[in-house]
Short mmCIF file of C-alpha atoms and ligand atoms in Angstrom, two decimals:
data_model
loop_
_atom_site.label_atom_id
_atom_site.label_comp_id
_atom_site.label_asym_id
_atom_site.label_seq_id
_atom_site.Cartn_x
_atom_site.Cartn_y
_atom_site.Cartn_z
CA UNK A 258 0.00 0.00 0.00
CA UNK A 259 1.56 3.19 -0.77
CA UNK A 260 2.01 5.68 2.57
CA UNK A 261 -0.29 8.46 3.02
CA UNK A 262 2.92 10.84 3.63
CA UNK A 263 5.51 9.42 2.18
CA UNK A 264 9.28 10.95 1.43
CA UNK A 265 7.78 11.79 -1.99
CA UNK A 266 5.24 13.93 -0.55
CA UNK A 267 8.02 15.64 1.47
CA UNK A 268 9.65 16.82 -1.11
CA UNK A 269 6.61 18.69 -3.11
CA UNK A 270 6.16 20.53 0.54
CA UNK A 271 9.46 21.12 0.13
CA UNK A 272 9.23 22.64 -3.04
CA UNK A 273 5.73 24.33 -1.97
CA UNK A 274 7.20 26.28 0.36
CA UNK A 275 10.49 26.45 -0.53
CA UNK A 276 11.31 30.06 0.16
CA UNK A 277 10.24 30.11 3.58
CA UNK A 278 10.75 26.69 5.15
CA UNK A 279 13.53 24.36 5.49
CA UNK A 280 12.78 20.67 6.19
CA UNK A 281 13.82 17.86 8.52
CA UNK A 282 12.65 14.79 7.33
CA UNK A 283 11.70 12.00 10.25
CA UNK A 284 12.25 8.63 8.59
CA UNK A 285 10.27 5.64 9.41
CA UNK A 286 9.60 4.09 6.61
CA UNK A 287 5.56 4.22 5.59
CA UNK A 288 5.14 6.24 8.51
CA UNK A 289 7.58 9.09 7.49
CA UNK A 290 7.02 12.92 7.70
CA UNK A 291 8.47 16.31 7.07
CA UNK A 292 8.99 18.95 9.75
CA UNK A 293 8.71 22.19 7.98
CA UNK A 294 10.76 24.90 9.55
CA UNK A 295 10.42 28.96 8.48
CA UNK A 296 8.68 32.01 8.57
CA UNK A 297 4.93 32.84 7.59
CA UNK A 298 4.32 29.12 7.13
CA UNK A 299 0.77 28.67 9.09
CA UNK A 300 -1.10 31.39 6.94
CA UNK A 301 0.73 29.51 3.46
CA UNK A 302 -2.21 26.93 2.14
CA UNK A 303 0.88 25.82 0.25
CA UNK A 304 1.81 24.30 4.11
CA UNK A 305 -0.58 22.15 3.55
CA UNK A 306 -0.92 20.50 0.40
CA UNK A 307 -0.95 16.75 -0.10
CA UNK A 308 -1.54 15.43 3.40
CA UNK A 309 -4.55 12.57 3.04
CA UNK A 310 -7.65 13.55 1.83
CA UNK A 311 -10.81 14.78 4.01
CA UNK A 312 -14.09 16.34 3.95
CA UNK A 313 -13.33 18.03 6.99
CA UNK A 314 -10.77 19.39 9.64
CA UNK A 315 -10.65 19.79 13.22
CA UNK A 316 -8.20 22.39 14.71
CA UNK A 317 -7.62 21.93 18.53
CA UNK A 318 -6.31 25.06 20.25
CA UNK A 319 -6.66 26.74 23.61
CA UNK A 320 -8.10 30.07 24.89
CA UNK A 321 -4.84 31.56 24.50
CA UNK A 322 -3.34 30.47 20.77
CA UNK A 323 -6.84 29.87 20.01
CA UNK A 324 -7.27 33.99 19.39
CA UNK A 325 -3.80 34.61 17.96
CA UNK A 326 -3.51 32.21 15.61
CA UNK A 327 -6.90 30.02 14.46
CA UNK A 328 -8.23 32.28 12.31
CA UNK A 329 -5.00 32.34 9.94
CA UNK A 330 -4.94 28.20 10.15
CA UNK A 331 -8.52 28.18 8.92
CA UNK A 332 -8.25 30.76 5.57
CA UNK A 333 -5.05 28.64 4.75
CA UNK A 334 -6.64 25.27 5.30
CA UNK A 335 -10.26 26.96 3.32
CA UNK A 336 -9.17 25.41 -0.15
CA UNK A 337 -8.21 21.58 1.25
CA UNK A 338 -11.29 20.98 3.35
CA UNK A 339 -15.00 21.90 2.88
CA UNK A 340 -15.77 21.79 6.54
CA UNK A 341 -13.20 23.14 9.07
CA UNK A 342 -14.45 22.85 12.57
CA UNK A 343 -12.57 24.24 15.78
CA UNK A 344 -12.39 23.10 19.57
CA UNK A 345 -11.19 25.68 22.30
CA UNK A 346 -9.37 23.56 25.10
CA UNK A 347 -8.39 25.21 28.68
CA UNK A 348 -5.15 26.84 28.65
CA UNK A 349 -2.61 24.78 30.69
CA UNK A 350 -1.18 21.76 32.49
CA UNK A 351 -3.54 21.49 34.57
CA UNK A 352 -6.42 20.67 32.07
CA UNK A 353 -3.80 17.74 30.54
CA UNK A 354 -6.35 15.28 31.45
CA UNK A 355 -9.77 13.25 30.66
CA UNK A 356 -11.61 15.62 31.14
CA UNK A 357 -10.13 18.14 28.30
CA UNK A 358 -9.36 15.14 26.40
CA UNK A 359 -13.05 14.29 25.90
CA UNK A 360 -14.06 18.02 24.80
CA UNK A 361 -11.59 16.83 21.30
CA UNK A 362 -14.01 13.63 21.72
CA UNK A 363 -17.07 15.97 21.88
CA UNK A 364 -16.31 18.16 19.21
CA UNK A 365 -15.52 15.26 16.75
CA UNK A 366 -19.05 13.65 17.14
CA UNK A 367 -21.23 16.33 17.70
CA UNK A 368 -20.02 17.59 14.19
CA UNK A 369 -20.56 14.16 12.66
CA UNK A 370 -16.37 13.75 11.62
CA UNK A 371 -15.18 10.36 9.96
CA UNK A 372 -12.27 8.56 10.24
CA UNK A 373 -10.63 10.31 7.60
CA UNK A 374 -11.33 13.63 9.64
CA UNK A 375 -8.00 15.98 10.08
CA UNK A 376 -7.03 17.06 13.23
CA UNK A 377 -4.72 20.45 13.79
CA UNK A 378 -2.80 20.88 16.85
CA UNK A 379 -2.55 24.60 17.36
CA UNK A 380 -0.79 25.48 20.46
CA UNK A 381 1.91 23.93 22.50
CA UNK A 382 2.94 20.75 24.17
CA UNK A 383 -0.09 20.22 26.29
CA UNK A 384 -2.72 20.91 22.85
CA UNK A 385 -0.38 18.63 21.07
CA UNK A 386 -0.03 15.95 23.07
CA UNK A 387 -3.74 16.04 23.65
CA UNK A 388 -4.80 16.38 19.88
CA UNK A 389 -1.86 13.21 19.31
CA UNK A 390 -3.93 10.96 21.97
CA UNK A 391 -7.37 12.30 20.45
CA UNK A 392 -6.18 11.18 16.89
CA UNK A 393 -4.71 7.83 18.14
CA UNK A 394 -7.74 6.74 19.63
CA UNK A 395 -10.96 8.50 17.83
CA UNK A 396 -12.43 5.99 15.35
CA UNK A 397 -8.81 3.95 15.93
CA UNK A 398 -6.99 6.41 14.53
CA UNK A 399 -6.89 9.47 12.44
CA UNK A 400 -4.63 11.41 10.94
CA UNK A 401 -2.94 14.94 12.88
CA UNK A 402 -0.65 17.32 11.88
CA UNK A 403 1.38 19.32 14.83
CA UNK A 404 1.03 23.10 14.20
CA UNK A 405 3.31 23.69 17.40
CA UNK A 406 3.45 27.36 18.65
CA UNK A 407 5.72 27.26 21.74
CA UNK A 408 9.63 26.96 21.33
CA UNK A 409 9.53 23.83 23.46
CA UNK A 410 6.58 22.00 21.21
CA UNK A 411 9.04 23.34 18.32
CA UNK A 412 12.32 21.55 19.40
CA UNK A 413 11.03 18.84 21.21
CA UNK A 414 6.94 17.70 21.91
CA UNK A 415 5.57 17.91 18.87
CA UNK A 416 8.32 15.81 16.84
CA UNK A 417 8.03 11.82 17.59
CA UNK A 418 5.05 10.81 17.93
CA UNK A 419 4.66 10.83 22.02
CA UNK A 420 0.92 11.65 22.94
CA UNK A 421 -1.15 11.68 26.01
CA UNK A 422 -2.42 13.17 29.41
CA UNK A 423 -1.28 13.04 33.21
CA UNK A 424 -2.86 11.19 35.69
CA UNK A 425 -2.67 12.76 39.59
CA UNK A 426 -0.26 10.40 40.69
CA UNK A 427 2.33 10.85 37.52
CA UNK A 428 2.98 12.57 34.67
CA UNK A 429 2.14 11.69 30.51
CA UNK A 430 1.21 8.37 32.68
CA UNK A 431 -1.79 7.95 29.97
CA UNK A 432 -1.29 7.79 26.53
CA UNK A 433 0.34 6.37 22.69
CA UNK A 434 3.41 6.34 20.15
CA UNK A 435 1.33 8.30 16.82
CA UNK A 436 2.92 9.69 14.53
CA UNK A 437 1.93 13.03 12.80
CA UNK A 438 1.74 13.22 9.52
CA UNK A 439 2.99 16.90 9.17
CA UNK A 440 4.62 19.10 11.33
CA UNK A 441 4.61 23.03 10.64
CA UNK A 442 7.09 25.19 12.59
CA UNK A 443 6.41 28.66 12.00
CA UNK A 444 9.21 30.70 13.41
CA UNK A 445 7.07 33.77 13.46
CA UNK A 446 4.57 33.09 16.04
CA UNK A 447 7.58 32.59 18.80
CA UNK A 448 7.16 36.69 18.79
CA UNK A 449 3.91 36.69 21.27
CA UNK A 450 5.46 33.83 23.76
CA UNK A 451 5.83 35.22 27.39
CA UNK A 452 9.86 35.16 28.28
CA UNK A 453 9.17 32.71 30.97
CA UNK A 454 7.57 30.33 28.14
CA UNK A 455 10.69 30.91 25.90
CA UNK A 456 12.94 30.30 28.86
CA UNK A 457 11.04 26.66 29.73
CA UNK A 458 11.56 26.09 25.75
CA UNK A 459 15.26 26.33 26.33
CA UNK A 460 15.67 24.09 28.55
CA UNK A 461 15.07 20.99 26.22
CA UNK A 462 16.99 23.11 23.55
CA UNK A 463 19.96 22.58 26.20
CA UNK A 464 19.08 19.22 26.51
CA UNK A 465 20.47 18.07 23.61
CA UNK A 466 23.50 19.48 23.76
CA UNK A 467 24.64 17.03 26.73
CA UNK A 468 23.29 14.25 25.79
CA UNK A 469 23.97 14.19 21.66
CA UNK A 470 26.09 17.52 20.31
CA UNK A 471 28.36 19.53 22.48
CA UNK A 472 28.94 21.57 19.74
CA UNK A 473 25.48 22.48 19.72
CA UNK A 474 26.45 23.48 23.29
CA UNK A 475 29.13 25.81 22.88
CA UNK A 476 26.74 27.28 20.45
CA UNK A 477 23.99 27.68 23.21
CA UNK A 478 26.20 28.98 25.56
CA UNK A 479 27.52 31.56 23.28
CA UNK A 480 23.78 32.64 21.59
CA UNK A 481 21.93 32.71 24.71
CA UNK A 482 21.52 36.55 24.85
CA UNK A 483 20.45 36.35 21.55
CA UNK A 484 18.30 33.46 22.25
CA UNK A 485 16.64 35.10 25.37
CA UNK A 486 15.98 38.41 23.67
CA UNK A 487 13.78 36.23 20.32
CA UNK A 488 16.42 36.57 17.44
CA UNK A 489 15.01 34.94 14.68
CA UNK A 490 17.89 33.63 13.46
CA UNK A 491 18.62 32.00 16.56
CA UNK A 492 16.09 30.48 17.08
CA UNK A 493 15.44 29.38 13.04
CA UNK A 494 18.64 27.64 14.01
CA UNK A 495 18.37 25.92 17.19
CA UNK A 496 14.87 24.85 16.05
CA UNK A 497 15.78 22.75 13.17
CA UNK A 498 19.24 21.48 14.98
CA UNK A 499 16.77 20.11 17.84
CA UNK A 500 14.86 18.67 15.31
CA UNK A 501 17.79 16.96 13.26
CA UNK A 502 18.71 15.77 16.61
CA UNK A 503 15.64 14.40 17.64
CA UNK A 504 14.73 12.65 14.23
CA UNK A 505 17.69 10.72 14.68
CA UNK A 506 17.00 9.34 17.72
CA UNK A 507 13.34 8.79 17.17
CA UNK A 508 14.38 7.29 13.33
CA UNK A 509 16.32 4.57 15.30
CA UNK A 510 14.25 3.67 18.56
CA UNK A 511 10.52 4.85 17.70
CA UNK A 512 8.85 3.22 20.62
CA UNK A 513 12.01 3.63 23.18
CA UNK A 514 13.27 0.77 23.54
CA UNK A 515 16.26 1.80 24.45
CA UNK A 516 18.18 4.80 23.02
CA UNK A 517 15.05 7.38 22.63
CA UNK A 518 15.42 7.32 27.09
CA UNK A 519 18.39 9.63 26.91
CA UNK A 520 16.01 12.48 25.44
CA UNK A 521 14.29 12.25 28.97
CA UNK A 522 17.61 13.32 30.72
CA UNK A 523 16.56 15.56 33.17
CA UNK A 524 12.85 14.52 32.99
CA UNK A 525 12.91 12.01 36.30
CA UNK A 526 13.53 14.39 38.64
CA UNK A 527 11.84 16.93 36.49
CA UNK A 528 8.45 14.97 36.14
CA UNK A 529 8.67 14.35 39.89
CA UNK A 530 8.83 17.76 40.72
CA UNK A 531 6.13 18.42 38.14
CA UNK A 532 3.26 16.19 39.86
CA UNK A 533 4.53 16.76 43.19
CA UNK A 534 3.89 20.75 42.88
CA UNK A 535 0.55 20.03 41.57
CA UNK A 536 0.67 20.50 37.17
CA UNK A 537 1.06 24.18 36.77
CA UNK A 538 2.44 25.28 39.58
CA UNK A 539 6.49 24.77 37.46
CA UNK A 540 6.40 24.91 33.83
CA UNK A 541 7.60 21.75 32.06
CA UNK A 542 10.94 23.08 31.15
CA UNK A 543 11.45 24.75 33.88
CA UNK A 544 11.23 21.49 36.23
CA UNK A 545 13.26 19.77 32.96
CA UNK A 546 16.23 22.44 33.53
CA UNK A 547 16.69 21.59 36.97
CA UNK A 548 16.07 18.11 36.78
CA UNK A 549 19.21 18.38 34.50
CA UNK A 550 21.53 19.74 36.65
CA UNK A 551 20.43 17.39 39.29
CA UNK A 552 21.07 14.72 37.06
CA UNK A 553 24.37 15.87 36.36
CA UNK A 554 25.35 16.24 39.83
CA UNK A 555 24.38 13.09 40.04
CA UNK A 556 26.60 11.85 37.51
CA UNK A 557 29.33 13.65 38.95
CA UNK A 558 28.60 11.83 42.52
CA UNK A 559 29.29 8.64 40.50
CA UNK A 560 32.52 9.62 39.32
CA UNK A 561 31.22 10.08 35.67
CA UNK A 562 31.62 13.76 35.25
CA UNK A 563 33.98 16.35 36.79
CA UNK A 564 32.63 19.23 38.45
CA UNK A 565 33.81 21.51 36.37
CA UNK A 566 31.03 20.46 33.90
CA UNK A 567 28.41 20.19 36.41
CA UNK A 568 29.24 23.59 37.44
CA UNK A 569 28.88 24.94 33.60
CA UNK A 570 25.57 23.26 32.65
CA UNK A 571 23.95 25.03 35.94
CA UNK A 572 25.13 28.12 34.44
CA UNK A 573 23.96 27.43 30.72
CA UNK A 574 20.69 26.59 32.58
CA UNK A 575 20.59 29.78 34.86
CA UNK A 576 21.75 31.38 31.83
CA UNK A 577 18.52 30.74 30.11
CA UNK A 578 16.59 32.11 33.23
CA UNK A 579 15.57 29.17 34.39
CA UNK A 580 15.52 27.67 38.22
CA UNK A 581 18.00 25.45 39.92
CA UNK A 582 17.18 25.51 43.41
CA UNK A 583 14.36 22.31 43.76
CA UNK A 584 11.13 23.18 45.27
CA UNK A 585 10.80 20.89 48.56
CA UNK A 586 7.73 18.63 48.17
CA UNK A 587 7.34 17.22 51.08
CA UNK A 588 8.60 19.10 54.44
CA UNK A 589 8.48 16.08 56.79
CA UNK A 590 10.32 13.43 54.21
CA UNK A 591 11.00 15.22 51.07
CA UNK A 592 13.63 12.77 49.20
CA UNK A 593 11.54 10.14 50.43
CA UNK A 594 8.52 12.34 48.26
CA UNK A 595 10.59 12.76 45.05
CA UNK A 596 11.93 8.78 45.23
CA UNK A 597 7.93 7.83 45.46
CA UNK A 598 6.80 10.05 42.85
CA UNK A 599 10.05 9.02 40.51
CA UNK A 600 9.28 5.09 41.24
CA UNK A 601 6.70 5.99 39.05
CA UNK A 602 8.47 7.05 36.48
CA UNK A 603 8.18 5.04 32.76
CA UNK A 604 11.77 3.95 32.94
CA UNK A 605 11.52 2.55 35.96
CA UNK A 606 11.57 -1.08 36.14
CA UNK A 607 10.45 -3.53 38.94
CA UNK A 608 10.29 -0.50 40.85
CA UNK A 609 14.21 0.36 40.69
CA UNK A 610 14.52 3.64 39.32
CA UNK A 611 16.64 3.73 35.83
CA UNK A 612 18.00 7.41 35.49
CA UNK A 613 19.76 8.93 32.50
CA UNK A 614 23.13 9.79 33.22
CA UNK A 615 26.34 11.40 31.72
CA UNK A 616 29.03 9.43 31.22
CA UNK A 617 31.33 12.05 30.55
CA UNK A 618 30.00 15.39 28.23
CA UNK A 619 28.22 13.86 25.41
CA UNK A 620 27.99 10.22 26.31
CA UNK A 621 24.14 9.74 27.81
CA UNK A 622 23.77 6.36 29.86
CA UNK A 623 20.74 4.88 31.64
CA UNK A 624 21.07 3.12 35.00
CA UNK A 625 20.02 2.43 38.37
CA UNK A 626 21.80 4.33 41.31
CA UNK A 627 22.05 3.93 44.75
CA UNK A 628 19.64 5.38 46.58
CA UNK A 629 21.89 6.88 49.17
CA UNK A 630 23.23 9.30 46.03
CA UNK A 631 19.49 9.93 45.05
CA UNK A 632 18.93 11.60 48.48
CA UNK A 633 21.96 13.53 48.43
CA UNK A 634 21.50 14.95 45.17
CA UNK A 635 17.94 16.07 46.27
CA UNK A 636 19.26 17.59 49.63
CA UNK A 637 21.73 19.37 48.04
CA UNK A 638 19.19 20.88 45.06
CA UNK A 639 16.76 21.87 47.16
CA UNK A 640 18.98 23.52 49.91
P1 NAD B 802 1.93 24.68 26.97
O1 NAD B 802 1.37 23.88 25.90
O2 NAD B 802 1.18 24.75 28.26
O3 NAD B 802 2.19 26.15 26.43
C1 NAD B 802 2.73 27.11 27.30
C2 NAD B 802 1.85 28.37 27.40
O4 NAD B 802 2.11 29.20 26.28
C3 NAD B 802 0.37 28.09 27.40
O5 NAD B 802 -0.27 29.01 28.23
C4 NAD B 802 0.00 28.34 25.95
O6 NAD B 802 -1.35 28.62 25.76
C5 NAD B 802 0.87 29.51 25.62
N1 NAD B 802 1.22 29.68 24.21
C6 NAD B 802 1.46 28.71 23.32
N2 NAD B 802 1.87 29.24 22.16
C7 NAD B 802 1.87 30.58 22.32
C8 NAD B 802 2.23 31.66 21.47
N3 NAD B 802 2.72 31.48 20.24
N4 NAD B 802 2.09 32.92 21.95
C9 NAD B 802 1.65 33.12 23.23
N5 NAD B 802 1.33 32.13 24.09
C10 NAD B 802 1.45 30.87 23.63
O7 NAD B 802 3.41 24.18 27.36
P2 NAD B 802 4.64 23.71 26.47
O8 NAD B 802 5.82 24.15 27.22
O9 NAD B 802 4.49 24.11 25.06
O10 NAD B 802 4.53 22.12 26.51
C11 NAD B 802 4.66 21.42 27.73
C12 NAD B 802 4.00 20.08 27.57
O11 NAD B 802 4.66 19.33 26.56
C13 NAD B 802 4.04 19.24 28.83
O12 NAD B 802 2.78 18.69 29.07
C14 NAD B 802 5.03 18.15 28.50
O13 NAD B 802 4.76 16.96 29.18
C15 NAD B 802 4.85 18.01 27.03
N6 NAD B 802 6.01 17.44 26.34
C16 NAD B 802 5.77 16.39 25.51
C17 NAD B 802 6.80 15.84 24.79
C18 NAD B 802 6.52 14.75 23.78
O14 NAD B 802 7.48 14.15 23.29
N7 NAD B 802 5.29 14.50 23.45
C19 NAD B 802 8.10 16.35 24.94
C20 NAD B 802 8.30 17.41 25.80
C21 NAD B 802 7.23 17.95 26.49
N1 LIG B 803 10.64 14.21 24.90
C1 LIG B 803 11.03 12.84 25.00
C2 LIG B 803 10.75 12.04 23.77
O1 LIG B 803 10.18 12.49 22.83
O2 LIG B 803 11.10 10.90 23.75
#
């Protein structure tokens, strides 16, 4: 059968919109898709073209992107669909749940969609990983494409096919691996993200340096005033490097079996203090930048990195204006908190806790620690 988005189809995008977009390709086989990357993209119909055929769209948004943005996603998507319907989620983490989840469900039925039915995630990680787990499971499956609008949905959620919603006791605890057909970065609507919302995007822009390209470090490092302060070309850049990055890892371990874990480096501790704060309360990349440096220190308790490294991602991660002093969860037993919340972490196996690690700059591992370390690396973060 041939595939509904196939390389072939990635290259008339590519030539659709090939003055303002460049393109990352994620390859896996009948289930490949572009990432287009540029300016003035969501407005361009041309953005559009050739994904599978359908009567009608859905676009899922939120009360905030929902007024910025859905009006230019309809006109463009006017002359591929007859009937292009539109759901308004609750802004926020703390509506990642069933509850949101079934106003997608809602909106499908009550406007009579089939299975071929398009769904548009407009907004950032939370709409896209909600729209994903809406399109995995509505009818079995229809097809998305991620119209991401934060930097961190950019570099990082919207790219590999991770969907779902939190459950009280742990984070993206609820979900599916489905893929996107398309994925449409416009550059231009980073311009009306709040600075704390571009900071939390940088932290899984860091992220990869560690753990894949520490070139692509030095070049943080060096372009983080530029970063901070919404240079386009900055960020055109350290968009589609995240992206190269992450297709790679995703092309070769889809369903993380193994490798795909060191793109969660940072994310135990940072998913722990996530639920334990109540959703909301720290962004996602903020928790995510800490979490980093306490898995680094970690690392360096282990006798796997030198301090002097440890020392210099803390500053990267300050740097970005991010947090790395850990909020205490639990005032009477508050590593015992974050080791509970982190047994229940996706990695974790037989209830042993598998963290990734560094061993050395550049060289992610994935192991179990003692839990003596553990505590000590949360006593001295949240001191
Ligand atoms: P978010 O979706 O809550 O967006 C952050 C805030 O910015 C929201 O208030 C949103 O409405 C607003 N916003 C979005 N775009 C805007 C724009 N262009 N202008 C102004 N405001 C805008 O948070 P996020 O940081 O984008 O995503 C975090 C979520 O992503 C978490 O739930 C996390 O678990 C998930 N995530 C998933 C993956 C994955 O692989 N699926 C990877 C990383 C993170
Ligand atoms: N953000 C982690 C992953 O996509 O695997």
């Amino acid at each position: 059968m041939p595939s509904l988005e196939s390389p072939s189809v990635a290259a008339q995008l590519a030539v659709a919109t090939k003055d303002t977009a460049s393109h990352v390709l994620i390859e896996l086989g009948q289930r490949s898709y572009p990432i287009a990357i540029g300016s003035g993209l969501l407005a361009n119909p041309a953005t559009f073209a050739n994904l599978p055929k359908a009567d009608a769209a859905l676009i899922v948004t939120n009360t905030c992107v929902g007024p910025l943005y859905a009006q230019a996603l309809q006109n463009a998507l006017q002359s591929h669909y007859r009937q292009i319907h539109t759901v308004v989620l609750p802004d926020g983490e703390t509506h990642k749940n069933w509850q949101t989840l079934n106003l997608i469900f809602d909106a499908l039925l009550e406007n009579a969609c089939d299975r071929k039915t398009v769904l548009f995630a407009l907004g950032g990680g939370v709409v896209g990983d909600m729209t994903g787990f809406a399109a995995a499971s509505f009818m079995r499956g229809v097809p998305f494409v991620q119209v991401p609008t934060t930097l961190l949905a950019q570099v990082d959620s919207s790219v590999g096919g991770k969907t779902g919603i939190n459950h009280p006791l742990g984070k993206n605890m609820v979900g599916a691996f489905y893929q996107p057909h398309r994925v449409v970065c416009d550059l231009d609507v980073l311009k009306t993200l709040p600075a704390r919302e571009l900071s939390a995007g940088l932290a899984e822009v860091i992220k990869y340096g560690p753990i894949a390209d520490l070139a692509f470090l030095d070049w943080i490092e060096q372009q983080m005033p530029a970063l901070r302060n919404f240079d386009a070309s900055a960020l055109a850049y350290a968009v589609r490097r995240c992206c190269e990055i992450k297709a790679q890892v995703v092309a070769s371990d889809e369903r993380e079996a193994g490798l795909r874990a060191i793109l969660n480096f940072g994310h135990t501790f940072g998913h722990a203090i996530e639920a334990g704060m109540g959703y909301g309360a720290w962004l996602h990349g903020e928790a995510v930048g800490c979490g980093m440096v306490m898995a680094a220190d970690l690392s360096q308790r282990l006798g796997l990195v030198d301090a002097a490294f440890v020392a210099r991602l803390r500053r990267i991660v300050v740097a970005a204006g991010l947090p790395v002093k850990a909020p205490v969860l639990d005032a009477h037993d508050n590593a015992g908190r974050y080791l509970a919340l982190m047994q229940l972490d996706k990695k974790a196996q037989a209830g042993e806790i598998i963290f990734v690690l560094l061993d050395g700059p550049g060289k992610p591992v994935m192991r179990p620690v003692p839990e003596a370390l553990v505590r000590a690396v949360i006593a001295a973060a949240c001191a």
